[in-house]
Coordinates of C-alpha atoms in Angstrom, one line a residue:
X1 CA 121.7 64.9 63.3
X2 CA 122.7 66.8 60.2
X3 CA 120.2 69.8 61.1
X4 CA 121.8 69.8 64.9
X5 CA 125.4 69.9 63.4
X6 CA 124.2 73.0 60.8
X7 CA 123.1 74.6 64.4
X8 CA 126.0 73.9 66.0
X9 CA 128.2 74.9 63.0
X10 CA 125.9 78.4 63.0
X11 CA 127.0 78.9 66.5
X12 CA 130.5 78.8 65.8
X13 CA 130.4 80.9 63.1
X14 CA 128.7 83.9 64.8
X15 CA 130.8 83.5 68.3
X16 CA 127.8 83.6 70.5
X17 CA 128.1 82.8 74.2
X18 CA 124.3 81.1 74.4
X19 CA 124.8 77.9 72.9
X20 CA 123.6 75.0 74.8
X21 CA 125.6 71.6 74.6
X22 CA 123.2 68.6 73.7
X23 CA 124.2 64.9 73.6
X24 CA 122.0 62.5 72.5
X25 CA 122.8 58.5 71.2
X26 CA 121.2 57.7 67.8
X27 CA 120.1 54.2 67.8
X28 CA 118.7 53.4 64.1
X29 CA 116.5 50.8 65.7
X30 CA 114.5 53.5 67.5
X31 CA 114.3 56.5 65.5
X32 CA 111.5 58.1 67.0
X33 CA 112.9 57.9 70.3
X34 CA 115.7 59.9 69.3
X35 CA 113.1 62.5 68.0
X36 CA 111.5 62.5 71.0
X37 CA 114.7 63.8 73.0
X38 CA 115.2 66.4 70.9
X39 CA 111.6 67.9 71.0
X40 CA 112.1 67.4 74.7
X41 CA 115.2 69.4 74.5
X42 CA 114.0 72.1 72.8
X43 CA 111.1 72.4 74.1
X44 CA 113.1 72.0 78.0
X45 CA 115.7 75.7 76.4
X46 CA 113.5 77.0 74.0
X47 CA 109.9 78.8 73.5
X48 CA 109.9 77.0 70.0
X49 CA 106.5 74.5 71.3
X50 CA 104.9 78.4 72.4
X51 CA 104.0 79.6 68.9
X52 CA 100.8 78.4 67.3
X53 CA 102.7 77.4 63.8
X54 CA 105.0 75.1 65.4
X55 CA 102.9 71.7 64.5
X56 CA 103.0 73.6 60.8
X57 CA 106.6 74.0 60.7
X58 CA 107.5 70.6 61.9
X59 CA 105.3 69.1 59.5
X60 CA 106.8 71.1 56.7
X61 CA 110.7 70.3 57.9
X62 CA 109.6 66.4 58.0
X63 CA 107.9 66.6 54.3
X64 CA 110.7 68.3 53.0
X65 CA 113.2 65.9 54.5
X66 CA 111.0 62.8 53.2
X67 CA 111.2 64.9 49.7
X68 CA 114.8 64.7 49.8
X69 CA 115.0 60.9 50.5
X70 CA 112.6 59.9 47.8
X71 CA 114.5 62.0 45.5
X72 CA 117.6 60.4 46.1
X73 CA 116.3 57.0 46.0
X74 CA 114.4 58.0 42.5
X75 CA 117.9 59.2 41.1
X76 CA 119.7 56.0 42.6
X77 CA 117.4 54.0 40.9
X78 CA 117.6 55.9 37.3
X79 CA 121.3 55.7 37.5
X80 CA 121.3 51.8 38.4
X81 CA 119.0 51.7 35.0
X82 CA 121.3 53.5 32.6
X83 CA 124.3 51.4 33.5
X84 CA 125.4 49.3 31.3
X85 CA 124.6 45.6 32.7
X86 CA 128.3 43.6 32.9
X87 CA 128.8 40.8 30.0
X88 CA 127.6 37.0 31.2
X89 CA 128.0 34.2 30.1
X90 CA 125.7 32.2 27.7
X91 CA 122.7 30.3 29.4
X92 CA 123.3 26.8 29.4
X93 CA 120.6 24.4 28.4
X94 CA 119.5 23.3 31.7
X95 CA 119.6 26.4 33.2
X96 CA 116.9 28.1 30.3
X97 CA 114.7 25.2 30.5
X98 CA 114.5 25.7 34.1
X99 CA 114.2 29.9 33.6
X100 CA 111.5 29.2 31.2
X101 CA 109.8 27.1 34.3
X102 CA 110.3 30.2 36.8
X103 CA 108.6 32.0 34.3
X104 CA 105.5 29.7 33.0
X105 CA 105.1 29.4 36.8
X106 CA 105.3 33.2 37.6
X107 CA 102.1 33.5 34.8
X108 CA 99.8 30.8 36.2
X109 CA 100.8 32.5 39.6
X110 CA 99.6 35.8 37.8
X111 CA 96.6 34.5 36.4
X112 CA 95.3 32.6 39.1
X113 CA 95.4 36.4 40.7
X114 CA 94.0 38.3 38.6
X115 CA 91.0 35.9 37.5
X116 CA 88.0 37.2 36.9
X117 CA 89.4 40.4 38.4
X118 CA 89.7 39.1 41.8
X119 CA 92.6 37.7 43.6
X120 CA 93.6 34.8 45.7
X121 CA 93.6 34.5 49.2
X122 CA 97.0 34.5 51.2
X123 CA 97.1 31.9 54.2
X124 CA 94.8 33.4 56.3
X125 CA 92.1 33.8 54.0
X126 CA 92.5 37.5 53.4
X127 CA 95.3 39.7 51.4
X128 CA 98.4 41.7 51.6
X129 CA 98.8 44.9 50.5
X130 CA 101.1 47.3 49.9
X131 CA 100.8 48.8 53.5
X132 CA 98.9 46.1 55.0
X133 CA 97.8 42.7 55.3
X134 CA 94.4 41.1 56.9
X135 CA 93.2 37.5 57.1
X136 CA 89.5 36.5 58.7
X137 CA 88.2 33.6 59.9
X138 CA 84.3 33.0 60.1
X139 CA 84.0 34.8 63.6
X140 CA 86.9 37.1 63.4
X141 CA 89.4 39.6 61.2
X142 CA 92.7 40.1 61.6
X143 CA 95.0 42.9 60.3
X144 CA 98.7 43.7 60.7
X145 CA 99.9 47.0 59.7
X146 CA 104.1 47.8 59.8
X147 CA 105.1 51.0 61.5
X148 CA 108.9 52.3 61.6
X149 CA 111.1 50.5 64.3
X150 CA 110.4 52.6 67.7
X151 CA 106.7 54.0 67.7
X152 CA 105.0 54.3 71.0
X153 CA 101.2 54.0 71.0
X154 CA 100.9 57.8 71.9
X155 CA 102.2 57.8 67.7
X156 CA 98.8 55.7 66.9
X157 CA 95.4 57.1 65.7
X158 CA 92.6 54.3 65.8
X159 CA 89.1 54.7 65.7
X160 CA 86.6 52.4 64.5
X161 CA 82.5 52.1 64.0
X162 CA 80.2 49.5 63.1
X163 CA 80.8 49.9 59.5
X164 CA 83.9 51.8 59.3
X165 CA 88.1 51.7 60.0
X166 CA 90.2 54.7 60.6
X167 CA 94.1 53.5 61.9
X168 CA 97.1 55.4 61.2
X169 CA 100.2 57.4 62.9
X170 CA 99.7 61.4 63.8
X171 CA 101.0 63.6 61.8
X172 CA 100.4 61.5 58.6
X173 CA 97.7 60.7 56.0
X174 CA 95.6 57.4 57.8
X175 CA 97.4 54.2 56.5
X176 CA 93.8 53.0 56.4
X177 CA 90.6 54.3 56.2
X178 CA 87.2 53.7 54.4
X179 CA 83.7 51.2 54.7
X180 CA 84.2 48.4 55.7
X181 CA 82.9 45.8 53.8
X182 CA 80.4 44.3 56.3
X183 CA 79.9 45.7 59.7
X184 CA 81.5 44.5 63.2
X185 CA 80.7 44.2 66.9
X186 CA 82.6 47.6 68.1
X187 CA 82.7 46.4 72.0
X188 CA 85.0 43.0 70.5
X189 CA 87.4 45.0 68.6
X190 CA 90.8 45.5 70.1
X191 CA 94.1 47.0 68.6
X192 CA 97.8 46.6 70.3
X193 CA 101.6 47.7 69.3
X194 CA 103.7 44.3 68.4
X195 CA 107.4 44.9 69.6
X196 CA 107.4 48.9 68.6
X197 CA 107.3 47.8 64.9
X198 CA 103.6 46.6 64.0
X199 CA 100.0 47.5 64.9
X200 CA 97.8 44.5 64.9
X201 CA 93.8 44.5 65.1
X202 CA 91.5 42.1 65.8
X203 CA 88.1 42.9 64.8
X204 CA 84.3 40.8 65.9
X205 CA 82.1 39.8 62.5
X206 CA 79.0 40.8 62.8
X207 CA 77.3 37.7 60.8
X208 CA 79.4 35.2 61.2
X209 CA 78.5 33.1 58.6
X210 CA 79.9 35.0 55.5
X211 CA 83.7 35.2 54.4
X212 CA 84.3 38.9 53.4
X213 CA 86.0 39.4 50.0
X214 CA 87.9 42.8 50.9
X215 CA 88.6 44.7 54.1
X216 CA 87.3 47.5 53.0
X217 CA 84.9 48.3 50.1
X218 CA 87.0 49.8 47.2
X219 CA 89.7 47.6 47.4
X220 CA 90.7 44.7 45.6
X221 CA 88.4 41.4 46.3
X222 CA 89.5 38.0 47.0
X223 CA 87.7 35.0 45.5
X224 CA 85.9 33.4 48.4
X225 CA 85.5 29.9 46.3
X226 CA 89.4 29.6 47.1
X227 CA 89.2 30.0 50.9
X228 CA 90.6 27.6 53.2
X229 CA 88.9 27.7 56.4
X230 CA 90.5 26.0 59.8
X231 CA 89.4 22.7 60.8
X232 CA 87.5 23.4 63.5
X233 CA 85.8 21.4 66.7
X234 CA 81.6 21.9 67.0
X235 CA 81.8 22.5 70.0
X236 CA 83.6 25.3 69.5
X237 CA 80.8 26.7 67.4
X238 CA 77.3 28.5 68.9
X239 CA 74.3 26.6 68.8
X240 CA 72.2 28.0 66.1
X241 CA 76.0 27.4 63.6
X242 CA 76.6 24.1 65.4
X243 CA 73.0 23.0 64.3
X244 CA 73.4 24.0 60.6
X245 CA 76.5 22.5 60.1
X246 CA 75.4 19.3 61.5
X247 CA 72.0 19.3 59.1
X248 CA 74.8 20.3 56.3
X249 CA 76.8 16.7 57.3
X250 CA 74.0 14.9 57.9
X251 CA 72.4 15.9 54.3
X252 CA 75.8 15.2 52.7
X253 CA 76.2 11.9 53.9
X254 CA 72.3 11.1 52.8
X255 CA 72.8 12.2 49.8
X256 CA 76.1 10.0 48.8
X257 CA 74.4 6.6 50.1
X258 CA 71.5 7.6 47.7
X259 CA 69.3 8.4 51.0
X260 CA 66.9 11.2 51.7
X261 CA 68.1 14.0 53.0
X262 CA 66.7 15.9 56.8
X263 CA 64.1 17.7 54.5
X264 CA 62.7 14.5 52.9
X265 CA 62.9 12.8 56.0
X266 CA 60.5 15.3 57.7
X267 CA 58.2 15.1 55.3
X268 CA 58.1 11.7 55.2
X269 CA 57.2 11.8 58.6
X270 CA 54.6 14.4 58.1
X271 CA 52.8 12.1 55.5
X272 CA 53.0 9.0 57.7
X273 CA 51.7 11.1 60.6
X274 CA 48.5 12.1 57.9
X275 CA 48.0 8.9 57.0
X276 CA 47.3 7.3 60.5
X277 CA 45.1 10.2 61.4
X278 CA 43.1 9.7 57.9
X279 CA 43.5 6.9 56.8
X280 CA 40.9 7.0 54.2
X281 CA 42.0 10.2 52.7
X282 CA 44.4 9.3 49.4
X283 CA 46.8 12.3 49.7
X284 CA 47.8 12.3 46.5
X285 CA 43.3 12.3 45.4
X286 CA 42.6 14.8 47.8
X287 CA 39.6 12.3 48.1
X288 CA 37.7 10.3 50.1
X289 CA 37.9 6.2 48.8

């Protein structure tokens, strides 16, 4: 609006004849609608989308724009620093006990992070990051990236391979993009636009029997030892997974009644299956009697 009413203004001032109105509502909620309507404008009573360094120049007008607002916010910031904090009232007893709580609580929060170097998981097994967050299951990955109030999916870049993720908005350095840290099934991976404010993927494991530590190699791991998996049904699982899980129950249960475990068993069975075929052969001789 401010660079429409410097045009407008501009107009005035030189008492042209060839100015053409524009109205157009700003809705905060939907900025890049509004955007949108005055590209189409222009581009509807102007030759500006004809020259080549167009893409250029709007690029540079939004960096220098952004430059301004980070400035402002840096200086807000500074200022908010420098002032002199207002006079309170002494702490009372209960009320540094329970400060001295937050704060004993904030540490073991801190170190249960940042142990070992590696992080724990939020609640759906994964992480969230500054621009980002992704949780997994066994079978599956899940990310959820925020994106200003208003984008359309013509706004979205997405491309993905086996063993890598690209996702982003045009125009603007990829929000992410790097290795991933094991591959995926391409043809099951599927992105969408949540309500104009948030890109979610869903991505296919490729082995399904591993929790991954990162999303993508580089950044910082989770410990997998802290993972909560879903309770899940069996039948929910495939056959060959179904199968090892229910030899991982079975041996478990063995092994707390002090019984032998599916291994033992089948070579148990082995031996007595020996033994009525020879029975003269000691197994443990390796003789005749």
């Amino acid at each position: 609006m401010a660079i429409l009413s410097e045009y407008e203004e501009d107009q005035k001032s030189t008492k042209t004849s060839s100015s053409i109105p524009f109205n157009a509502d700003f809705d905060p909620s939907n900025p890049l609608g509004f955007i949108e309507t005055v590209f189409d404008f222009v581009a509807r009573k102007s030759d500006l989308f004809r020259s080549d360094s167009v893409v250029r120049d709007v690029n540079a007008l939004v960096r220098t724009a952004r430059e301004k607002v980070v400035a402002e916010e840096r200086e807000r910031k500074r200022k908010e620093k420098t002032e002199k904090p207002p006079k309170e009232e002494p702490a009372s007893t209960s009320e540094i006990v329970t400060e001295e709580k937050k704060d004993a609580a904030a540490v073991a929060a801190e170190n249960e992070k940042t142990a070992e170097g590696k992080r724990a998981p939020n609640k759906g097994n994964g992480l969230d990051m500054d621009k980002y967050s992704w949780g997994q299951s066994l079978q599956e990955v899940t990310i959820n990236i925020p994106v200003p109030p208003g984008t359309t999916s013509r706004f979205i870049t997405f491309e993905i391979k086996p063993n890598h993720l690209k996702v982003g908005l045009k125009g603007q350095p990829p929000i992410i993009d790097g290795e991933l840290f094991q591959s995926v099934k391409v043809e099951d991976c599927f992105w969408s636009l949540e309500d104009q404010k948030s890109i979610s993927v869903l991505m296919t494991k490729q082995n399904q029997m591993n929790w991954w530590k990162s999303l993508v190699k580089g950044d910082p791991e989770i410990d997998t030892q802290k993972v909560e998996p879903e309770t899940s049904k069996l039948s929910d699982l495939d056959s060959e997974t179904r199968s090892t899980v229910e030899k991982l129950m079975f041996d478990q249960q063995q092994k707390s009644m002090g019984l032998p475990t599916s291994d033992e068993l089948q070579k148990q069975d082995l031996l007595k299956q020996f033994m009525s075929q020879w029975p003269r052969v000691d197994p443990m001789a390796g003789c005749e009697r």
